[in-house]
Amino acid sequence: MSTLRVPQQVPPASEDCEQLKKAFKGWGTNEDLIISILGHRNAAQRKVIRQTYAEAYGEDLLKELEKELTSDFERSILLWTLDPAERDAFLANEATKKWTKSNQVLAEIACSRSSHELLLARQAYHSRYKKSLEEDVAHHTTGDFRKLLAPLVSSYRYEGDEVNLTLAKSEAKLLHEKISDKAYNDEDIIRILATRNKAQINATLNHYKNEFGNDINKDLKADPKDEYLAILRATIKCLVRPEKYFEKSLRLAINKRGTDEGALSRVVTTRAEVDMNLIKEQYHKRNSVTLDQAIKKDTTGDYEKMLLALVGHEDA
């Protein structure tokens, strides 16, 4: 579901490129002009703009933007202007380089994208970094984290809605046994999460709750400080209720202790064309302020304007 508002009459890419070139000229960069163009074009249109810009001026638009812009505004524009698969490859690479046990970005990319999107991200990774995502994940992670993340990033799930209820019952029972035994890194848990289609996982987890009384993520909160369990819970949420996962990511990014601009930019740029309306509804319900209000309160200047444009704010 796309929530990005694109103007009814979009000018040809050549015109957008002329305007962008103008925005870079003169005494200072015209950030408003850049936002009014790139912040209101969908993925296909941004791709054509980049190609047209390279043909017309012999320059890479991303490099031009990098040269002209700074800080969080620069990052949000660059992430947004990338093709979705390139963006995922870039974010995944960054996550492997800055790997910490509380880093959920790899699970987020592996589980909230469709099989086809994940495949495209892996191809983009290969082409950009001259190695595979699986290789980097295996190299930069250890122990239980590697055991979970390596199969997640290399999975290619069936995308259909077919559900085997007998299997859902038996696998719910299996999950409950392993979790009761605190065998959180058991290969059966990982196999179910990494291979089953999302509708099947949903059915299994519904059966788990009906049969054993608790939501599975509640049972996986046995030790709130355990970072492996946190990634396991994030994996499950991304597979079955991504809008809840992303609402929580935004809530934690916009908090009283200071904004986590990295997470804010990542979630807004990766979800603006996917399920932003659902995330906004969830955010409003959970926080009693709208996401737009929270962004306005927590950010300033061009960065604020860009984020508001992407979350579909009517004044953007």
GROMACS .gro file of C-alpha atoms in nm:
model
  316
    1MET     CA    1   0.000   0.000   0.000
    2SER     CA    2   0.162   0.323  -0.109
    3THR     CA    3   0.100   0.628   0.105
    4LEU     CA    4   0.333   0.868  -0.073
    5ARG     CA    5   0.139   1.155  -0.224
    6VAL     CA    6   0.258   1.220  -0.576
    7PRO     CA    7   0.130   1.532  -0.754
    8GLN     CA    8  -0.140   1.463  -1.014
    9GLN     CA    9   0.065   1.617  -1.293
   10VAL     CA   10   0.425   1.506  -1.251
   11PRO     CA   11   0.658   1.702  -1.480
   12PRO     CA   12   0.886   1.503  -1.711
   13ALA     CA   13   1.208   1.376  -1.552
   14SER     CA   14   1.413   1.612  -1.771
   15GLU     CA   15   1.234   1.908  -1.612
   16ASP     CA   16   1.288   1.768  -1.261
   17CYS     CA   17   1.658   1.730  -1.343
   18GLU     CA   18   1.683   2.091  -1.464
   19GLN     CA   19   1.521   2.209  -1.143
   20LEU     CA   20   1.756   1.995  -0.932
   21LYS     CA   21   2.056   2.132  -1.120
   22LYS     CA   22   1.926   2.483  -1.043
   23ALA     CA   23   1.889   2.391  -0.675
   24PHE     CA   24   2.263   2.313  -0.661
   25LYS     CA   25   2.370   2.639  -0.828
   26GLY     CA   26   2.412   2.988  -0.686
   27TRP     CA   27   2.522   3.098  -0.341
   28GLY     CA   28   2.347   2.827  -0.148
   29THR     CA   29   2.163   2.505  -0.209
   30ASN     CA   30   1.788   2.539  -0.252
   31GLU     CA   31   1.680   2.262  -0.012
   32ASP     CA   32   1.310   2.343  -0.045
   33LEU     CA   33   1.326   2.286  -0.419
   34ILE     CA   34   1.501   1.949  -0.367
   35ILE     CA   35   1.231   1.840  -0.118
   36SER     CA   36   0.950   1.959  -0.347
   37ILE     CA   37   1.084   1.732  -0.621
   38LEU     CA   38   1.240   1.421  -0.464
   39GLY     CA   39   1.009   1.418  -0.162
   40HIS     CA   40   0.707   1.388  -0.393
   41ARG     CA   41   0.821   1.127  -0.646
   42ASN     CA   42   0.768   0.753  -0.620
   43ALA     CA   43   1.042   0.488  -0.656
   44ALA     CA   44   0.998   0.444  -1.032
   45GLN     CA   45   1.004   0.821  -1.091
   46ARG     CA   46   1.314   0.869  -0.874
   47LYS     CA   47   1.491   0.597  -1.071
   48VAL     CA   48   1.416   0.773  -1.401
   49ILE     CA   49   1.530   1.106  -1.253
   50ARG     CA   50   1.866   0.953  -1.156
   51GLN     CA   51   1.914   0.801  -1.503
   52THR     CA   52   1.809   1.121  -1.680
   53TYR     CA   53   2.036   1.332  -1.458
   54ALA     CA   54   2.337   1.111  -1.538
   55GLU     CA   55   2.262   1.129  -1.913
   56ALA     CA   56   2.202   1.505  -1.915
   57TYR     CA   57   2.491   1.619  -1.694
   58GLY     CA   58   2.731   1.324  -1.684
   59GLU     CA   59   2.708   1.331  -1.305
   60ASP     CA   60   2.568   1.098  -1.041
   61LEU     CA   61   2.275   1.269  -0.870
   62LEU     CA   62   2.352   1.091  -0.541
   63LYS     CA   63   2.708   1.229  -0.542
   64GLU     CA   64   2.577   1.579  -0.616
   65LEU     CA   65   2.333   1.554  -0.325
   66GLU     CA   66   2.609   1.426  -0.099
   67LYS     CA   67   2.826   1.724  -0.195
   68GLU     CA   68   2.551   1.981  -0.138
   69LEU     CA   69   2.372   1.856   0.174
   70THR     CA   70   2.470   1.775   0.530
   71SER     CA   71   2.373   1.582   0.839
   72ASP     CA   72   2.039   1.404   0.893
   73PHE     CA   73   1.873   1.582   0.602
   74GLU     CA   74   2.144   1.453   0.369
   75ARG     CA   75   2.104   1.097   0.496
   76SER     CA   76   1.724   1.100   0.461
   77ILE     CA   77   1.744   1.236   0.103
   78LEU     CA   78   2.016   0.988   0.002
   79LEU     CA   79   1.831   0.688   0.150
   80TRP     CA   80   1.508   0.799  -0.015
   81THR     CA   81   1.667   0.856  -0.357
   82LEU     CA   82   1.822   0.510  -0.364
   83ASP     CA   83   1.630   0.232  -0.536
   84PRO     CA   84   1.454   0.027  -0.257
   85ALA     CA   85   1.677  -0.278  -0.317
   86GLU     CA   86   1.995  -0.064  -0.315
   87ARG     CA   87   1.873   0.105   0.002
   88ASP     CA   88   1.821  -0.230   0.173
   89ALA     CA   89   2.166  -0.344   0.060
   90PHE     CA   90   2.322  -0.023   0.195
   91LEU     CA   91   2.139  -0.049   0.530
   92ALA     CA   92   2.225  -0.419   0.564
   93ASN     CA   93   2.592  -0.351   0.491
   94GLU     CA   94   2.596  -0.071   0.746
   95ALA     CA   95   2.436  -0.307   0.999
   96THR     CA   96   2.702  -0.575   0.944
   97LYS     CA   97   2.981  -0.319   0.979
   98LYS     CA   98   2.839  -0.172   1.298
   99TRP     CA   99   2.718  -0.504   1.431
  100THR     CA  100   2.608  -0.500   1.795
  101LYS     CA  101   2.391  -0.755   1.966
  102SER     CA  102   2.106  -0.505   1.995
  103ASN     CA  103   2.116  -0.436   1.619
  104GLN     CA  104   1.783  -0.549   1.474
  105VAL     CA  105   1.822  -0.401   1.124
  106LEU     CA  106   1.919  -0.731   0.959
  107ALA     CA  107   1.617  -0.913   1.102
  108GLU     CA  108   1.401  -0.615   1.002
  109ILE     CA  109   1.515  -0.627   0.639
  110ALA     CA  110   1.500  -1.007   0.618
  111CYS     CA  111   1.150  -1.039   0.766
  112SER     CA  112   0.950  -0.730   0.668
  113ARG     CA  113   1.029  -0.754   0.295
  114SER     CA  114   0.866  -0.995   0.051
  115SER     CA  115   1.077  -1.285  -0.078
  116HIS     CA  116   1.122  -1.104  -0.407
  117GLU     CA  117   1.227  -0.778  -0.237
  118LEU     CA  118   1.479  -0.966  -0.022
  119LEU     CA  119   1.615  -1.139  -0.332
  120LEU     CA  120   1.656  -0.801  -0.508
  121ALA     CA  121   1.832  -0.663  -0.198
  122ARG     CA  122   2.072  -0.959  -0.202
  123GLN     CA  123   2.143  -0.901  -0.572
  124ALA     CA  124   2.200  -0.529  -0.511
  125TYR     CA  125   2.433  -0.619  -0.222
  126HIS     CA  126   2.630  -0.854  -0.446
  127SER     CA  127   2.665  -0.594  -0.718
  128ARG     CA  128   2.752  -0.308  -0.482
  129TYR     CA  129   2.990  -0.480  -0.237
  130LYS     CA  130   3.126  -0.764  -0.454
  131LYS     CA  131   3.036  -1.026  -0.194
  132SER     CA  132   2.715  -1.178  -0.066
  133LEU     CA  133   2.501  -1.054   0.218
  134GLU     CA  134   2.499  -1.407   0.364
  135GLU     CA  135   2.880  -1.405   0.366
  136ASP     CA  136   2.897  -1.072   0.551
  137VAL     CA  137   2.630  -1.169   0.802
  138ALA     CA  138   2.813  -1.495   0.876
  139HIS     CA  139   3.144  -1.308   0.906
  140HIS     CA  140   3.024  -1.028   1.136
  141THR     CA  141   2.792  -1.218   1.370
  142THR     CA  142   2.859  -1.500   1.614
  143GLY     CA  143   2.685  -1.771   1.812
  144ASP     CA  144   2.306  -1.768   1.834
  145PHE     CA  145   2.285  -1.441   1.638
  146ARG     CA  146   2.460  -1.599   1.340
  147LYS     CA  147   2.251  -1.914   1.377
  148LEU     CA  148   1.932  -1.706   1.343
  149LEU     CA  149   2.033  -1.427   1.104
  150ALA     CA  150   2.220  -1.627   0.837
  151PRO     CA  151   1.913  -1.839   0.740
  152LEU     CA  152   1.682  -1.535   0.770
  153VAL     CA  153   1.876  -1.323   0.520
  154SER     CA  154   1.914  -1.613   0.277
  155SER     CA  155   1.554  -1.734   0.291
  156TYR     CA  156   1.319  -1.735  -0.006
  157ARG     CA  157   0.971  -1.795   0.132
  158TYR     CA  158   0.664  -1.906  -0.053
  159GLU     CA  159   0.448  -1.592  -0.080
  160GLY     CA  160   0.102  -1.750  -0.106
  161ASP     CA  161  -0.175  -1.758   0.155
  162GLU     CA  162  -0.212  -2.137   0.176
  163VAL     CA  163  -0.212  -2.263   0.534
  164ASN     CA  164  -0.179  -2.618   0.663
  165LEU     CA  165  -0.370  -2.618   0.993
  166THR     CA  166  -0.241  -2.959   1.101
  167LEU     CA  167   0.113  -2.833   1.057
  168ALA     CA  168   0.026  -2.509   1.240
  169LYS     CA  169  -0.095  -2.710   1.541
  170SER     CA  170   0.206  -2.941   1.551
  171GLU     CA  171   0.455  -2.655   1.506
  172ALA     CA  172   0.281  -2.442   1.770
  173LYS     CA  173   0.324  -2.735   2.011
  174LEU     CA  174   0.688  -2.774   1.907
  175LEU     CA  175   0.757  -2.403   1.961
  176HIS     CA  176   0.590  -2.415   2.302
  177GLU     CA  177   0.799  -2.716   2.409
  178LYS     CA  178   1.126  -2.553   2.302
  179ILE     CA  179   1.038  -2.220   2.465
  180SER     CA  180   0.928  -2.394   2.789
  181ASP     CA  181   1.267  -2.568   2.792
  182LYS     CA  182   1.435  -2.228   2.730
  183ALA     CA  183   1.588  -2.378   2.412
  184TYR     CA  184   1.551  -2.044   2.235
  185ASN     CA  185   1.826  -2.115   1.982
  186ASP     CA  186   1.684  -2.455   1.886
  187GLU     CA  187   1.711  -2.530   1.516
  188ASP     CA  188   1.337  -2.608   1.495
  189ILE     CA  189   1.245  -2.255   1.613
  190ILE     CA  190   1.485  -2.105   1.358
  191ARG     CA  191   1.370  -2.340   1.081
  192ILE     CA  192   1.003  -2.247   1.131
  193LEU     CA  193   1.077  -1.872   1.137
  194ALA     CA  194   1.317  -1.882   0.842
  195THR     CA  195   1.129  -2.109   0.603
  196ARG     CA  196   0.752  -2.099   0.654
  197ASN     CA  197   0.540  -1.856   0.454
  198LYS     CA  198   0.402  -1.564   0.657
  199ALA     CA  199   0.040  -1.686   0.650
  200GLN     CA  200   0.154  -2.023   0.787
  201ILE     CA  201   0.358  -1.857   1.065
  202ASN     CA  202   0.056  -1.643   1.151
  203ALA     CA  203  -0.165  -1.952   1.180
  204THR     CA  204   0.097  -2.127   1.394
  205LEU     CA  205   0.129  -1.831   1.630
  206ASN     CA  206  -0.250  -1.788   1.656
  207HIS     CA  207  -0.276  -2.152   1.751
  208TYR     CA  208   0.009  -2.106   2.001
  209LYS     CA  209  -0.182  -1.825   2.174
  210ASN     CA  210  -0.517  -2.012   2.174
  211GLU     CA  211  -0.365  -2.335   2.296
  212PHE     CA  212  -0.114  -2.210   2.551
  213GLY     CA  213  -0.270  -1.882   2.665
  214ASN     CA  214   0.012  -1.640   2.587
  215ASP     CA  215   0.127  -1.450   2.285
  216ILE     CA  216   0.460  -1.612   2.185
  217ASN     CA  217   0.646  -1.284   2.228
  218LYS     CA  218   0.528  -1.266   2.588
  219ASP     CA  219   0.685  -1.608   2.649
  220LEU     CA  220   1.002  -1.484   2.477
  221LYS     CA  221   1.032  -1.199   2.729
  222ALA     CA  222   1.155  -1.441   2.996
  223ASP     CA  223   1.472  -1.235   3.025
  224PRO     CA  224   1.412  -0.876   2.905
  225LYS     CA  225   1.789  -0.811   2.904
  226ASP     CA  226   1.865  -1.102   2.671
  227GLU     CA  227   1.956  -0.945   2.336
  228TYR     CA  228   1.915  -1.265   2.138
  229LEU     CA  229   1.555  -1.291   2.265
  230ALA     CA  230   1.499  -0.927   2.164
  231ILE     CA  231   1.605  -1.010   1.806
  232LEU     CA  232   1.389  -1.324   1.810
  233ARG     CA  233   1.087  -1.112   1.915
  234ALA     CA  234   1.169  -0.850   1.647
  235THR     CA  235   1.187  -1.131   1.387
  236ILE     CA  236   0.841  -1.256   1.481
  237LYS     CA  237   0.689  -0.906   1.486
  238CYS     CA  238   0.837  -0.820   1.145
  239LEU     CA  239   0.698  -1.142   1.000
  240VAL     CA  240   0.343  -1.108   1.130
  241ARG     CA  241   0.275  -0.747   1.235
  242PRO     CA  242   0.536  -0.523   1.070
  243GLU     CA  243   0.333  -0.206   1.139
  244LYS     CA  244   0.357  -0.280   1.516
  245TYR     CA  245   0.730  -0.338   1.491
  246PHE     CA  246   0.785  -0.011   1.299
  247GLU     CA  247   0.558   0.186   1.531
  248LYS     CA  248   0.771   0.072   1.823
  249SER     CA  249   1.091   0.158   1.632
  250LEU     CA  250   0.958   0.511   1.576
  251ARG     CA  251   0.842   0.543   1.935
  252LEU     CA  252   1.189   0.448   2.061
  253ALA     CA  253   1.353   0.679   1.804
  254ILE     CA  254   1.144   0.978   1.914
  255ASN     CA  255   1.182   0.966   2.288
  256LYS     CA  256   1.254   1.192   2.581
  257ARG     CA  257   1.622   1.099   2.595
  258GLY     CA  258   1.692   1.244   2.251
  259THR     CA  259   1.609   1.148   1.897
  260ASP     CA  260   1.766   0.849   1.723
  261GLU     CA  261   1.778   1.012   1.378
  262GLY     CA  262   1.932   0.703   1.219
  263ALA     CA  263   1.631   0.486   1.310
  264LEU     CA  264   1.384   0.765   1.230
  265SER     CA  265   1.527   0.819   0.879
  266ARG     CA  266   1.551   0.444   0.814
  267VAL     CA  267   1.191   0.365   0.910
  268VAL     CA  268   1.039   0.666   0.730
  269THR     CA  269   1.234   0.615   0.405
  270THR     CA  270   1.184   0.238   0.391
  271ARG     CA  271   0.812   0.236   0.481
  272ALA     CA  272   0.679   0.557   0.316
  273GLU     CA  273   0.576   0.364   0.003
  274VAL     CA  274   0.478   0.044   0.182
  275ASP     CA  275   0.260   0.066   0.493
  276MET     CA  276   0.304   0.416   0.636
  277ASN     CA  277  -0.072   0.468   0.682
  278LEU     CA  278  -0.093   0.157   0.900
  279ILE     CA  279   0.214   0.264   1.098
  280LYS     CA  280   0.067   0.613   1.148
  281GLU     CA  281  -0.264   0.467   1.273
  282GLN     CA  282  -0.075   0.239   1.511
  283TYR     CA  283   0.141   0.530   1.630
  284HIS     CA  284  -0.157   0.755   1.699
  285LYS     CA  285  -0.336   0.477   1.887
  286ARG     CA  286  -0.029   0.393   2.097
  287ASN     CA  287   0.102   0.744   2.171
  288SER     CA  288  -0.209   0.968   2.161
  289VAL     CA  289  -0.026   1.213   1.933
  290THR     CA  290   0.005   1.177   1.556
  291LEU     CA  291   0.335   1.079   1.399
  292ASP     CA  292   0.338   1.416   1.218
  293GLN     CA  293   0.309   1.599   1.553
  294ALA     CA  294   0.585   1.387   1.705
  295ILE     CA  295   0.817   1.457   1.410
  296LYS     CA  296   0.744   1.832   1.427
  297LYS     CA  297   0.820   1.836   1.799
  298ASP     CA  298   1.141   1.637   1.766
  299THR     CA  299   1.307   1.758   1.445
  300THR     CA  300   1.376   2.091   1.277
  301GLY     CA  301   1.449   2.257   0.946
  302ASP     CA  302   1.494   2.073   0.619
  303TYR     CA  303   1.514   1.736   0.792
  304GLU     CA  304   1.171   1.793   0.947
  305LYS     CA  305   1.027   1.910   0.611
  306MET     CA  306   1.161   1.603   0.432
  307LEU     CA  307   1.024   1.358   0.690
  308LEU     CA  308   0.683   1.527   0.685
  309ALA     CA  309   0.677   1.509   0.304
  310LEU     CA  310   0.747   1.135   0.326
  311VAL     CA  311   0.489   1.052   0.592
  312GLY     CA  312   0.234   1.229   0.369
  313HIS     CA  313   0.169   1.536   0.581
  314GLU     CA  314  -0.090   1.755   0.407
  315ASP     CA  315   0.123   2.071   0.437
  316ALA     CA  316   0.439   1.904   0.310
   0.00000   0.00000   0.00000
